[in-house]
Coordinates of C-alpha atoms (C1' of nucleotides) in Angstrom, one line a residue:
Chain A
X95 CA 61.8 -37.7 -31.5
X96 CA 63.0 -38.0 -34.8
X97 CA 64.0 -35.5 -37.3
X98 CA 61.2 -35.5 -40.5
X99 CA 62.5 -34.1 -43.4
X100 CA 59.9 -31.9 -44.6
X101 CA 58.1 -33.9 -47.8
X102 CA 56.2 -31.5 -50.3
X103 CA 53.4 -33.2 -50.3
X104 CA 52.1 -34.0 -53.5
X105 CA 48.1 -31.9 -54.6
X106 CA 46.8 -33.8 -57.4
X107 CA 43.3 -33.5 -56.7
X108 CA 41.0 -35.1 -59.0
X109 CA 37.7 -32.8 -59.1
X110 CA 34.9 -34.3 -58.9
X111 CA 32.7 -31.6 -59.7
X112 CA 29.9 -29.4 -58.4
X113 CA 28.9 -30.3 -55.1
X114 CA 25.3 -30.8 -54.6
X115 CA 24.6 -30.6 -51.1
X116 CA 20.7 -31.0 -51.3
X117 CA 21.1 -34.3 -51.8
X118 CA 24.5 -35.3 -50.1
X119 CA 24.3 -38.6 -48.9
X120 CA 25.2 -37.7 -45.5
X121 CA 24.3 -34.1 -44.7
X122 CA 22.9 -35.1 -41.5
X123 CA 26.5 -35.0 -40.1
X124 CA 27.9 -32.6 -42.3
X125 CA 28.2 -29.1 -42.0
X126 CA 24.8 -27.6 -43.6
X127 CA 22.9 -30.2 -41.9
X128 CA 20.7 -27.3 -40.0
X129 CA 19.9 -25.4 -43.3
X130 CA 16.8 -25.5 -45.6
X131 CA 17.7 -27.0 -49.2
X132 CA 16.7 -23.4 -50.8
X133 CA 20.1 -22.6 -49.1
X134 CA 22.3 -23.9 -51.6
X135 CA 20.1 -22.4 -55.2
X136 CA 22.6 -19.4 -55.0
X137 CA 26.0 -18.8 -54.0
X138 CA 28.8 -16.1 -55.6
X139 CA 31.4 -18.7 -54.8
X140 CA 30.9 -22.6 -55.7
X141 CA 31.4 -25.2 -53.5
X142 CA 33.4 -28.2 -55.2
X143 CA 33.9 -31.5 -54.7
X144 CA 37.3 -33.6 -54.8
X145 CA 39.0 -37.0 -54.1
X146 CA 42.7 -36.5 -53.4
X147 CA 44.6 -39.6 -52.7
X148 CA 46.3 -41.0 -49.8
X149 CA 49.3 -38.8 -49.1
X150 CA 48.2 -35.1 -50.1
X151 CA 48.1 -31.7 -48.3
X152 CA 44.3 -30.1 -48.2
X153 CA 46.2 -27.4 -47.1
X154 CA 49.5 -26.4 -45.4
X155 CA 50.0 -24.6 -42.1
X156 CA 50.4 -20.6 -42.8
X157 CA 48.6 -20.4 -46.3
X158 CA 45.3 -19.1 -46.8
X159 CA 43.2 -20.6 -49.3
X160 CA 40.2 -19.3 -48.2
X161 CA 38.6 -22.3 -47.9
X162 CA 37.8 -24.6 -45.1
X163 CA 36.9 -28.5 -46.1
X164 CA 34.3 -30.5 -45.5
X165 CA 35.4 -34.5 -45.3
X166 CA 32.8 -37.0 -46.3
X167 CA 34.9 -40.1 -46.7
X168 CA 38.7 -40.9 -45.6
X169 CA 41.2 -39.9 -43.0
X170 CA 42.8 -36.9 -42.6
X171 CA 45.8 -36.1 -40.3
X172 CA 46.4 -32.3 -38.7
X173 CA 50.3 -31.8 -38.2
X174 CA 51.8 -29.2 -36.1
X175 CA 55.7 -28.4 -36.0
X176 CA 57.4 -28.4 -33.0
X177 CA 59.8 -26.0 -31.5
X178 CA 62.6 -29.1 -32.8
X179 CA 61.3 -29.0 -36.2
X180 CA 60.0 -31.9 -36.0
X181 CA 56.3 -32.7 -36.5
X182 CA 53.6 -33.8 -34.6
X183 CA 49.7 -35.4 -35.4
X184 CA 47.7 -33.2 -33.1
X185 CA 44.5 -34.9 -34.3
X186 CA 42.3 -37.2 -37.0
X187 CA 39.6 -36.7 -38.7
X188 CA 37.2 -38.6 -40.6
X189 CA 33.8 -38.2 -42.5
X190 CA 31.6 -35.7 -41.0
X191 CA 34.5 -33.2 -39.7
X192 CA 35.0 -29.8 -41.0
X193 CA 38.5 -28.8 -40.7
X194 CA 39.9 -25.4 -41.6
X195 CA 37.7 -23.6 -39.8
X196 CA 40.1 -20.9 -38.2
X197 CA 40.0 -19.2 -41.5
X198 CA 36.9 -17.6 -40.7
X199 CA 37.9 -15.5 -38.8
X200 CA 39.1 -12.5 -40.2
X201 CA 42.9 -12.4 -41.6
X202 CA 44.4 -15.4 -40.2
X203 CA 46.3 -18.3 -42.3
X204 CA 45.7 -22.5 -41.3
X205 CA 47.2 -23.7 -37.9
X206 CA 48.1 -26.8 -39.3
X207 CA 48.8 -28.8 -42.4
X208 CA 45.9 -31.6 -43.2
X209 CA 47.3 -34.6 -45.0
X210 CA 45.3 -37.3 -46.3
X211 CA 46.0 -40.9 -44.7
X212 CA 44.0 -42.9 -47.5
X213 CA 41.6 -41.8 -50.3
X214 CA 39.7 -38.9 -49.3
X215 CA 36.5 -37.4 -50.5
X216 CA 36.3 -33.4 -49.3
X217 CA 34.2 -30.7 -50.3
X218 CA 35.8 -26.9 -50.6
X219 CA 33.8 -24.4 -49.0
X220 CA 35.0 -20.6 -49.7
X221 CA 35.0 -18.7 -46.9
X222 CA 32.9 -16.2 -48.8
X223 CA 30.5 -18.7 -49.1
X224 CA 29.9 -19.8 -45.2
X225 CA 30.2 -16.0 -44.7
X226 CA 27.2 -15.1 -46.8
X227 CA 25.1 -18.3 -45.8
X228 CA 25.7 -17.1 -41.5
X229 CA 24.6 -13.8 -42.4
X230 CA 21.6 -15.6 -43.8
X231 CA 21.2 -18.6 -41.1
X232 CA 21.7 -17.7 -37.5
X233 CA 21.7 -21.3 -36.6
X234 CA 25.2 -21.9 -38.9
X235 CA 26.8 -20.2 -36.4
X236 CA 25.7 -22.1 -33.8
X237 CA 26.2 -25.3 -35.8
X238 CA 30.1 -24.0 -36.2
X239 CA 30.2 -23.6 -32.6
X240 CA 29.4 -26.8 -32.0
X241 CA 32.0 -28.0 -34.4
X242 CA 34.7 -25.8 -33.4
X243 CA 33.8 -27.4 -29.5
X244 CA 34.3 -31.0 -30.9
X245 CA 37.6 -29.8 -31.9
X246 CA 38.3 -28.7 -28.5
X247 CA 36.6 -31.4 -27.3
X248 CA 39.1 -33.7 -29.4
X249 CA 42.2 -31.9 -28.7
X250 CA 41.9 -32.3 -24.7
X251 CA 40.9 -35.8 -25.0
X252 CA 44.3 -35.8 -27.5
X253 CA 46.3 -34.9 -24.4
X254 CA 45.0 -36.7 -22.1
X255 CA 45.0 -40.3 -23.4
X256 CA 48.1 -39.9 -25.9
X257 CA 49.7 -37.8 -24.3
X258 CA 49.8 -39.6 -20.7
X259 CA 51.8 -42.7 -19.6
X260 CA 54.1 -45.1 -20.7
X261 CA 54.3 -45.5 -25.1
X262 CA 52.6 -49.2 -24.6
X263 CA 49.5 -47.6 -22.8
X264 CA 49.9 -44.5 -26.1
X265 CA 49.5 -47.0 -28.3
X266 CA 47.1 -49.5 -27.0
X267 CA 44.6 -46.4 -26.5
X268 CA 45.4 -44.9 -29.6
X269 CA 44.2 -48.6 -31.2
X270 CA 41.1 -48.5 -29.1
X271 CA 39.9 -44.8 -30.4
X272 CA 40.8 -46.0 -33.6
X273 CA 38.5 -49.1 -33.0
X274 CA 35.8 -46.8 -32.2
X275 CA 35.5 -44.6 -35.3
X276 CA 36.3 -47.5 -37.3
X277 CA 33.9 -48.4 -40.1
X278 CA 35.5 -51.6 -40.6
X279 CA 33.4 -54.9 -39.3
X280 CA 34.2 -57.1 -36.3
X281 CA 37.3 -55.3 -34.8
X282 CA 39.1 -54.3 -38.2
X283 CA 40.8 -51.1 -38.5
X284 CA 43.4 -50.0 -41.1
X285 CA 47.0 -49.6 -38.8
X286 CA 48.2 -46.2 -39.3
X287 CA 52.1 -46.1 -40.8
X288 CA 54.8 -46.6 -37.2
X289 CA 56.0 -42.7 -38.0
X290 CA 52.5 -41.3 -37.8
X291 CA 51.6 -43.6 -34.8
X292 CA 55.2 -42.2 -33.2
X293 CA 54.0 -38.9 -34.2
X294 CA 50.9 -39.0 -32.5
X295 CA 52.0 -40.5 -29.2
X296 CA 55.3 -38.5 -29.1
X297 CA 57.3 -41.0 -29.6
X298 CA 60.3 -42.4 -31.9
X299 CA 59.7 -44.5 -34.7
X300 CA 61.7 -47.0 -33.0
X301 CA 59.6 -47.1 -30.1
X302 CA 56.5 -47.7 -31.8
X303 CA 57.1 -50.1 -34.3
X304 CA 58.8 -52.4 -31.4
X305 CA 55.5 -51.8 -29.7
X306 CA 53.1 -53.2 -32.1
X307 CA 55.2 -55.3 -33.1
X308 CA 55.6 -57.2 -29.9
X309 CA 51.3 -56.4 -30.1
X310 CA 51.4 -59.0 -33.1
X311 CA 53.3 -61.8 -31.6
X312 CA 50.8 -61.4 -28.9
X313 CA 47.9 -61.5 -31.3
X314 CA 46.1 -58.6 -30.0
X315 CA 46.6 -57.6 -33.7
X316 CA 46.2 -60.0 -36.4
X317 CA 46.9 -59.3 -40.3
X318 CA 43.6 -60.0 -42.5
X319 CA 44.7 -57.8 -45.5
X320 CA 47.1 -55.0 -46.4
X321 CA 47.1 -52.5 -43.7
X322 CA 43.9 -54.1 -42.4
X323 CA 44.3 -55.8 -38.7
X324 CA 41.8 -57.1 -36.8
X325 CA 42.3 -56.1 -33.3
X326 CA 41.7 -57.9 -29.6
X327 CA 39.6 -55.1 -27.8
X328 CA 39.9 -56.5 -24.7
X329 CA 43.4 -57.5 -24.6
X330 CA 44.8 -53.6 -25.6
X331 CA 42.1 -52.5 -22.5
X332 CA 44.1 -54.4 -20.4
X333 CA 47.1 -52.7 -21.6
X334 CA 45.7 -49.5 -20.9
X335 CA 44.7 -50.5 -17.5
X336 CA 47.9 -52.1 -16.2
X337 CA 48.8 -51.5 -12.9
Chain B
X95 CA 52.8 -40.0 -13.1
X96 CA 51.5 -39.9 -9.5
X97 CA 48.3 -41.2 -8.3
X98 CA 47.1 -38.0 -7.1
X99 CA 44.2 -38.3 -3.9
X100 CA 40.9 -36.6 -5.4
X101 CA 40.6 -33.9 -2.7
X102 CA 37.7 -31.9 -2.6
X103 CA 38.1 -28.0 -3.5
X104 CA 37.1 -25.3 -1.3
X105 CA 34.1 -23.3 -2.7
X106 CA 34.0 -20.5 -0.3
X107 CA 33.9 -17.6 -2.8
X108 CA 33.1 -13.8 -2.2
X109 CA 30.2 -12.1 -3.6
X110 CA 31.4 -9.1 -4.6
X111 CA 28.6 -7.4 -6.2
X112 CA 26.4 -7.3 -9.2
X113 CA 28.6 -6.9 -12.0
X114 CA 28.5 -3.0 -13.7
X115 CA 29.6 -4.5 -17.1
X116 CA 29.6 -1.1 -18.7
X117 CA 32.1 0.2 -16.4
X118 CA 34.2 -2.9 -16.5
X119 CA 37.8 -1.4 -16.8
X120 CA 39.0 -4.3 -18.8
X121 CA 35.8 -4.6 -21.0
X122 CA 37.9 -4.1 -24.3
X123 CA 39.5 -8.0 -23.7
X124 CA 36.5 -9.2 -22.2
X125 CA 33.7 -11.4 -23.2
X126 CA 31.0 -8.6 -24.2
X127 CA 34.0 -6.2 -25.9
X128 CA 31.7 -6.1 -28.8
X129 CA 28.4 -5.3 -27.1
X130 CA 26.7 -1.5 -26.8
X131 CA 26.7 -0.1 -23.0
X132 CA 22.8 -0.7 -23.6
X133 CA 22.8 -4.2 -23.8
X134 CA 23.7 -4.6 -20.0
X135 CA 20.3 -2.9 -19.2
X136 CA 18.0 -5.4 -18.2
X137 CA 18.3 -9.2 -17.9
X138 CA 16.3 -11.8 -16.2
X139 CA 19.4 -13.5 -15.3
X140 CA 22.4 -11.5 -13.4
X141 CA 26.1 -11.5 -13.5
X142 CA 27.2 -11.5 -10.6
X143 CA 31.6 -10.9 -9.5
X144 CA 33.1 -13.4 -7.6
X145 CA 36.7 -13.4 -5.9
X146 CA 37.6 -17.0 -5.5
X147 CA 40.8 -17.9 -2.8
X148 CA 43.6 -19.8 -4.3
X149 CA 42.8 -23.4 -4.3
X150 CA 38.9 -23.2 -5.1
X151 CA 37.0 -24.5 -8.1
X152 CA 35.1 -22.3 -10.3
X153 CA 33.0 -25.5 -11.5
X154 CA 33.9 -29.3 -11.8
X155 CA 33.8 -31.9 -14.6
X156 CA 30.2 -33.6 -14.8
X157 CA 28.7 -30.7 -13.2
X158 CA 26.2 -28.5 -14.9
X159 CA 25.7 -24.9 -13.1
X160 CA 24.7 -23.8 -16.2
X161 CA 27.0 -20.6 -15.9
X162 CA 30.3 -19.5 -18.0
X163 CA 32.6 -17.3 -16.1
X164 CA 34.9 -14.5 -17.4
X165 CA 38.5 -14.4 -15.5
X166 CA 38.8 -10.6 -14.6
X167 CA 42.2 -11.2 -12.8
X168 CA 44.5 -14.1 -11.6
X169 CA 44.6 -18.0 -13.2
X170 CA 42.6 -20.9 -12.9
X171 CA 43.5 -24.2 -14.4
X172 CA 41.5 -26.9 -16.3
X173 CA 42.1 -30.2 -14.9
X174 CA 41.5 -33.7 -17.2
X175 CA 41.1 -37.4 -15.7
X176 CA 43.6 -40.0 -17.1
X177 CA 42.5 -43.2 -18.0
X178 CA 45.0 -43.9 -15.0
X179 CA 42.8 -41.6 -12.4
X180 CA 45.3 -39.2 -12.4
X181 CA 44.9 -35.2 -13.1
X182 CA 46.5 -34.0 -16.4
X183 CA 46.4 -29.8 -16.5
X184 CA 45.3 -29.2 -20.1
X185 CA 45.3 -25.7 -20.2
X186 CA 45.8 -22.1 -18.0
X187 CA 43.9 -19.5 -18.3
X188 CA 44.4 -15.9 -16.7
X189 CA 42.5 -12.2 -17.7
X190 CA 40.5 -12.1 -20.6
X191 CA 39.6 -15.7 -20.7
X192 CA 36.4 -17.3 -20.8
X193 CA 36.0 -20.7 -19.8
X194 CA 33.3 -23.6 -19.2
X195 CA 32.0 -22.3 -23.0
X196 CA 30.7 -26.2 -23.6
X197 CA 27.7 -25.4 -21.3
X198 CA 26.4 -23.0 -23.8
X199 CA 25.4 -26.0 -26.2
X200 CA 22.3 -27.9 -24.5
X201 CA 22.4 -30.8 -22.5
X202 CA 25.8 -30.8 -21.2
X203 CA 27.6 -30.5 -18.3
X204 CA 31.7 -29.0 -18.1
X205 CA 34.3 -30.9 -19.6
X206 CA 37.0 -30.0 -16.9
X207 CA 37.0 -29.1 -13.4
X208 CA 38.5 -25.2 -13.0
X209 CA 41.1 -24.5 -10.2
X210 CA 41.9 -21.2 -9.2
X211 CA 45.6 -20.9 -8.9
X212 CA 45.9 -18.0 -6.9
X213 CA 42.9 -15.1 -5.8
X214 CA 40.6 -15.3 -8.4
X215 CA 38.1 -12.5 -9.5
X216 CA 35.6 -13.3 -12.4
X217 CA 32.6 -12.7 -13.5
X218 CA 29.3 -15.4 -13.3
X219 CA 27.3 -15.2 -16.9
X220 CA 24.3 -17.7 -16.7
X221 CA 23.9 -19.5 -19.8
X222 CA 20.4 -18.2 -20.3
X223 CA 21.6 -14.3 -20.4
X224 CA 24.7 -15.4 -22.8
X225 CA 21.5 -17.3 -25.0
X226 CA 19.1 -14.3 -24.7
X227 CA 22.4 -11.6 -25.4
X228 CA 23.3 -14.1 -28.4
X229 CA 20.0 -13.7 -30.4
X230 CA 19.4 -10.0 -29.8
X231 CA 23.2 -9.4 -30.6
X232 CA 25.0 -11.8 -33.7
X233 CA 28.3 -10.4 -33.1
X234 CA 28.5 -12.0 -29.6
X235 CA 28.1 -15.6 -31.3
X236 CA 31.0 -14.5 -33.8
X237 CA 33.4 -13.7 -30.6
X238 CA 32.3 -16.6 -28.6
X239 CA 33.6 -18.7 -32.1
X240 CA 36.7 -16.5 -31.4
X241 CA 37.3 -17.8 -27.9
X242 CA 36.8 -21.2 -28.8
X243 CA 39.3 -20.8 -31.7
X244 CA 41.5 -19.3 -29.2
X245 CA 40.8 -21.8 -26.9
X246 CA 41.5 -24.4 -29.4
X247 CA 44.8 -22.8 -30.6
X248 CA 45.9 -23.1 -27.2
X249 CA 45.3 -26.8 -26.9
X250 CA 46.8 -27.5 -29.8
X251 CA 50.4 -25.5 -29.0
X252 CA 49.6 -27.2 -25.3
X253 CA 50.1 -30.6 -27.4
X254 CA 53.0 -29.3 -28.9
X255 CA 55.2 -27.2 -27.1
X256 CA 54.6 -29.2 -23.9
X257 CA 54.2 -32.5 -24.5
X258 CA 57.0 -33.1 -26.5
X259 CA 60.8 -34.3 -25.9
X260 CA 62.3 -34.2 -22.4
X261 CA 61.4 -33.2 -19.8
X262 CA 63.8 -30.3 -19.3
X263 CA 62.9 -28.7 -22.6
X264 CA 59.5 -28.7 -21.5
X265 CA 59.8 -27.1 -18.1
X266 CA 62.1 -24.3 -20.1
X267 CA 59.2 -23.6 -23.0
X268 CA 56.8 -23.5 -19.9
X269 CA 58.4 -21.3 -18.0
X270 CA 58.7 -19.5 -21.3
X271 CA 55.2 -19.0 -22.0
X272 CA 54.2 -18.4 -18.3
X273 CA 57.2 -15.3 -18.9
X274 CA 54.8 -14.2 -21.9
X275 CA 51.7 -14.1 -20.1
X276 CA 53.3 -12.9 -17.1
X277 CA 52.3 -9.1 -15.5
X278 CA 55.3 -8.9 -13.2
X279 CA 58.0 -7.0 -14.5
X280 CA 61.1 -7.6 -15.5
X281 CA 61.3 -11.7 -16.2
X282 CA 59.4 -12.2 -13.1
X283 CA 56.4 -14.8 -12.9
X284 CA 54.6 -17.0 -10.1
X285 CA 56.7 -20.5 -10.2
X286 CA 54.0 -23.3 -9.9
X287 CA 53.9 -25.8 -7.2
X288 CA 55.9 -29.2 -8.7
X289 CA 52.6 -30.7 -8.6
X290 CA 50.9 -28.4 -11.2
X291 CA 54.2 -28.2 -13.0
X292 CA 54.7 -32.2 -13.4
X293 CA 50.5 -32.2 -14.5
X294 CA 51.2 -29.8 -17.1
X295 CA 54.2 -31.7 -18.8
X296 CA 53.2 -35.4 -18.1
X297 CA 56.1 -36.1 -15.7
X298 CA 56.5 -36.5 -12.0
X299 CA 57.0 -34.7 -9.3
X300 CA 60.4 -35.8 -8.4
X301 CA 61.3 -35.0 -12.1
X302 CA 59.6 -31.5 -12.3
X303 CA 61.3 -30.5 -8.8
X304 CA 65.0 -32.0 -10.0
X305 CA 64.4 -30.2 -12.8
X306 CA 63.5 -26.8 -11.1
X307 CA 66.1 -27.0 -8.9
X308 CA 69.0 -27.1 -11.3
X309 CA 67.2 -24.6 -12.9
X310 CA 67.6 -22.0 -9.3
X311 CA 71.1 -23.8 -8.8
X312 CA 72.4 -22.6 -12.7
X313 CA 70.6 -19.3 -11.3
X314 CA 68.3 -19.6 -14.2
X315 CA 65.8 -19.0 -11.6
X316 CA 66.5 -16.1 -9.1
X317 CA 64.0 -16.0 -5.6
X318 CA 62.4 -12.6 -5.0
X319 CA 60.0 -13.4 -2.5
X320 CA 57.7 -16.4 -2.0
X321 CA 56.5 -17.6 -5.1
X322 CA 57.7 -15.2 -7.6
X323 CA 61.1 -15.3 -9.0
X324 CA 63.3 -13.3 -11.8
X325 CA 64.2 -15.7 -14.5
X326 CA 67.0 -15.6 -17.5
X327 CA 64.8 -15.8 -20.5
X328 CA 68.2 -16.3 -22.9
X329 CA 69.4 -19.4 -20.7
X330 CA 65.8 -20.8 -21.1
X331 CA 65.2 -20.8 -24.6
X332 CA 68.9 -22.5 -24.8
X333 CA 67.8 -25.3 -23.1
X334 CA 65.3 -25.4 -25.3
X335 CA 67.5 -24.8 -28.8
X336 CA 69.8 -27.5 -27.3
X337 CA 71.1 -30.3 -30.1
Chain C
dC139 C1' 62.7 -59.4 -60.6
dG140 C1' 65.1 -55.3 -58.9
dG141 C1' 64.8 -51.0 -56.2
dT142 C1' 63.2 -48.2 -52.8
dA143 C1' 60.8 -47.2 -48.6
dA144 C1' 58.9 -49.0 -44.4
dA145 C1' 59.3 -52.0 -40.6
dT146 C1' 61.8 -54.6 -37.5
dT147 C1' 65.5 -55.8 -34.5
dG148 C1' 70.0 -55.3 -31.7
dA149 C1' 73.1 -52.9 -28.6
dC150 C1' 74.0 -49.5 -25.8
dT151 C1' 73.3 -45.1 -23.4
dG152 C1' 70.7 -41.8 -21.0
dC153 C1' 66.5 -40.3 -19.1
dT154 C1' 62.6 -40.8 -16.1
dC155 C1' 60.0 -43.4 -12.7
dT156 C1' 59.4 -45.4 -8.1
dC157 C1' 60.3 -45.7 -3.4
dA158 C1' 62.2 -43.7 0.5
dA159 C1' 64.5 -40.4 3.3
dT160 C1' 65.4 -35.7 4.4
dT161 C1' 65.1 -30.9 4.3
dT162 C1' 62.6 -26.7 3.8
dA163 C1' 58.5 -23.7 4.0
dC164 C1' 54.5 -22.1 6.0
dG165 C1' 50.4 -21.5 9.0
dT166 C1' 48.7 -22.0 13.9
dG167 C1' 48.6 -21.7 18.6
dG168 C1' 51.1 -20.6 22.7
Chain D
dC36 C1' 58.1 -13.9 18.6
dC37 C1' 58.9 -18.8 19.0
dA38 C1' 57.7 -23.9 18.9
dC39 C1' 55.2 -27.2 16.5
dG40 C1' 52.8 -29.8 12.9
dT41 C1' 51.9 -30.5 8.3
dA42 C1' 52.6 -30.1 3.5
dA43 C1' 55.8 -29.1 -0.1
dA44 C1' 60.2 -29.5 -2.1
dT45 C1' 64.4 -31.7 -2.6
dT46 C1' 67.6 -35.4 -2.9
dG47 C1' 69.5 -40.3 -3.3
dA48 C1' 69.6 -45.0 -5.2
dG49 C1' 68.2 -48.5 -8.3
dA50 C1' 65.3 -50.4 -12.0
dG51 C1' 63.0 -50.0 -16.2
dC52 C1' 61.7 -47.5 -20.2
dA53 C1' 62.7 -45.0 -24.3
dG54 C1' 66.1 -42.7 -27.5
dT55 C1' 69.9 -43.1 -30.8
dC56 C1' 72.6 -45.3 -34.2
dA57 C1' 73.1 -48.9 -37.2
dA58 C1' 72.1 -53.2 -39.5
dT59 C1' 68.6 -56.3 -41.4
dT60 C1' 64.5 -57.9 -43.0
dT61 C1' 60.1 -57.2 -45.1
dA62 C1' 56.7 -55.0 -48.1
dC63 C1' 55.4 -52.9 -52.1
dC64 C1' 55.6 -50.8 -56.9
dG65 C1' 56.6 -50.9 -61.4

DNA sequence: CGGTAAATTGACTGCTCTCAATTTACGTGG
DNA sequence: CCACGTAAATTGAGAGCAGTCAATTTACCG
């Protein structure tokens, strides 16, 4: 477990304006998918739209913006700190994932800090805002239940499969989920950096860049482009089911 | 990681009565803290109060009895499958909790199986009376987003604080936490069986009982009787402020 | 093309796992 | 209350995995 020195990370957002969520691309997954377009003619507090750029905080652990985000394109990673000081990836989330949300709640701060892993496209929700609109719409509630139990839902799986076994096994299943919520064609997913993998699987850096390293020599991971691979599904499930 | 024999839990609980939620003495941390004495009036559905033995499940992973329950007194645990068929414990949960929440969403069954750690009293709530409470009372669907979050929180520190570096900073921080949680007085608190402590912090048993032992041997860990032991809260956190 | 950060590799140490053997604890029946 | 049987806990020995420290190599950005 390797000691990170704590980066500020940078917050040069660019906006890109007013969000319109009556005709948002992909409401069905997002957020306000449950509510009546008349919903959004009114608020007191605006809901904007931004692309921040791989490498920037959405918000950091212990602040209170107020806000909680809605992502509709990109990655974004939740660090925790440990008891060492060092930190660890707790989850990922991509488009379609509110994070944030444990600002609703009355006088509490973020549990985490969200960093973007690539490009990402978020929109800012004031907690003023998804206050008024629940006191309005029963079913937002329910639809933030629902979220809030993906989350949950998330985090055990977290323990369970990268938290469990030797680092090979981490890191072959870590591949494989990444596989899944891949957008990428035919097997393609964009390899995450070795300290964010070595975060995730609790792990050194060390550790995990000999790991997919070896994984490339064996050509269960093959460069196309960048930090593009194509990946061999079948060979990393053997990995995973070793034994 | 042992391969641990699927054994089948006892469910042999008491019926101890229809619940008299009004008079619950420890309503103010329970599920329906928020609720006027008149909502417990009538209900097509009934809560009924269980005491489970040590050793029995409350529900199991798959299963759908279409129930929550509310932990009046004593700890369960929430077992996970690996991908390796072994258990993983991803979280504990004593007074005050609420668990198999993800039922209250339609068309699903519980995420975990629930173990009761030692005598168990909690109360049944059918989904249906939790879903008829919710749309006659908002509030309730506000605190059950608290429980989650809370449920959540816990995962996430789970992630954290226990499945990170070695495995004899991990036994101190849970020891540790079990020490917060803990009713006994003075620095006492049920030790776990090895098995339930090597589940919690992804190691074996042999390694969770070497570990314990030095532990009693540096007389960080003092026997009082049976389970329950005194232990040195200072010479814990050092081991886990070590380097 | 230089400069910096990331990734990889090597060497070595220490920790954790596995397998196996005891030892201890505990509930049951005599 | 004691003997017994079973399950849990402990301990030992050896192999393999993962961590640390340090040196290179590679990738990427002006």
């Amino acid at each position: 477990m390797e000691q990170q020195h704590k980066r500020s990370y940078c917050v040069d957002a660019a906006w890109t304006g007013r969000a319109d969520c009556s005709h948002c691309t992909i409401r069905h997954l997002m957020l306000f998918s449950d509510l009546p377009d008349s919903a959004f003619d009114h608020h007191l507090s605006p809901i904007d739209n931004f692309i921040f750029p791989a490498g920037s905080a959405l918000f950091t652990e212990g602040q209170d913006d107020g806000a909680v985000f809605s992502i509709r394109r990109g990655l974004v990673k939740l660090l925790s700190l440990t008891p060492d000081g060092d930190q660890r990836i707790v989850r990922l989330l991509g488009a379609g994932a509110t994070i944030g949300l444990e600002i609703l709640e009355a006088d509490t701060s973020y549990r985490h800090t969200a960093v973007t892993l690539n490009q990402v496209n978020a929109c800012r929700i004031p907690a003023s805002t998804m206050n008024s609109l629940r006191a309005e719409y029963p079913r937002l509630c329910q639809h933030t239940l629902k979220m809030l139990q993906n989350h949950l839902d998330r985090a055990d799986q977290w323990i369970v499969t990268l938290g469990t076994g030797p680092a090979r096994k981490r890191v072959a299943r870590l591949l494989l989920l990444m596989l899944q919520n891949s957008t990428e064609p035919a097997g393609g997913i964009e390899l995450l950096g070795r300290g964010d993998m070595a975060a995730i699987i609790g792990a050194s850096v060390e550790t995990a860049s000999r790991i997919v390293a070896d994984m490339k020599r064996r050509h269960l991971l093959e460069k196309v482009s960048g930090s593009l691979y194509r990946c061999d599904a079948a060979g990393l499930q053997a990995i995973t089911d070793e034994e």
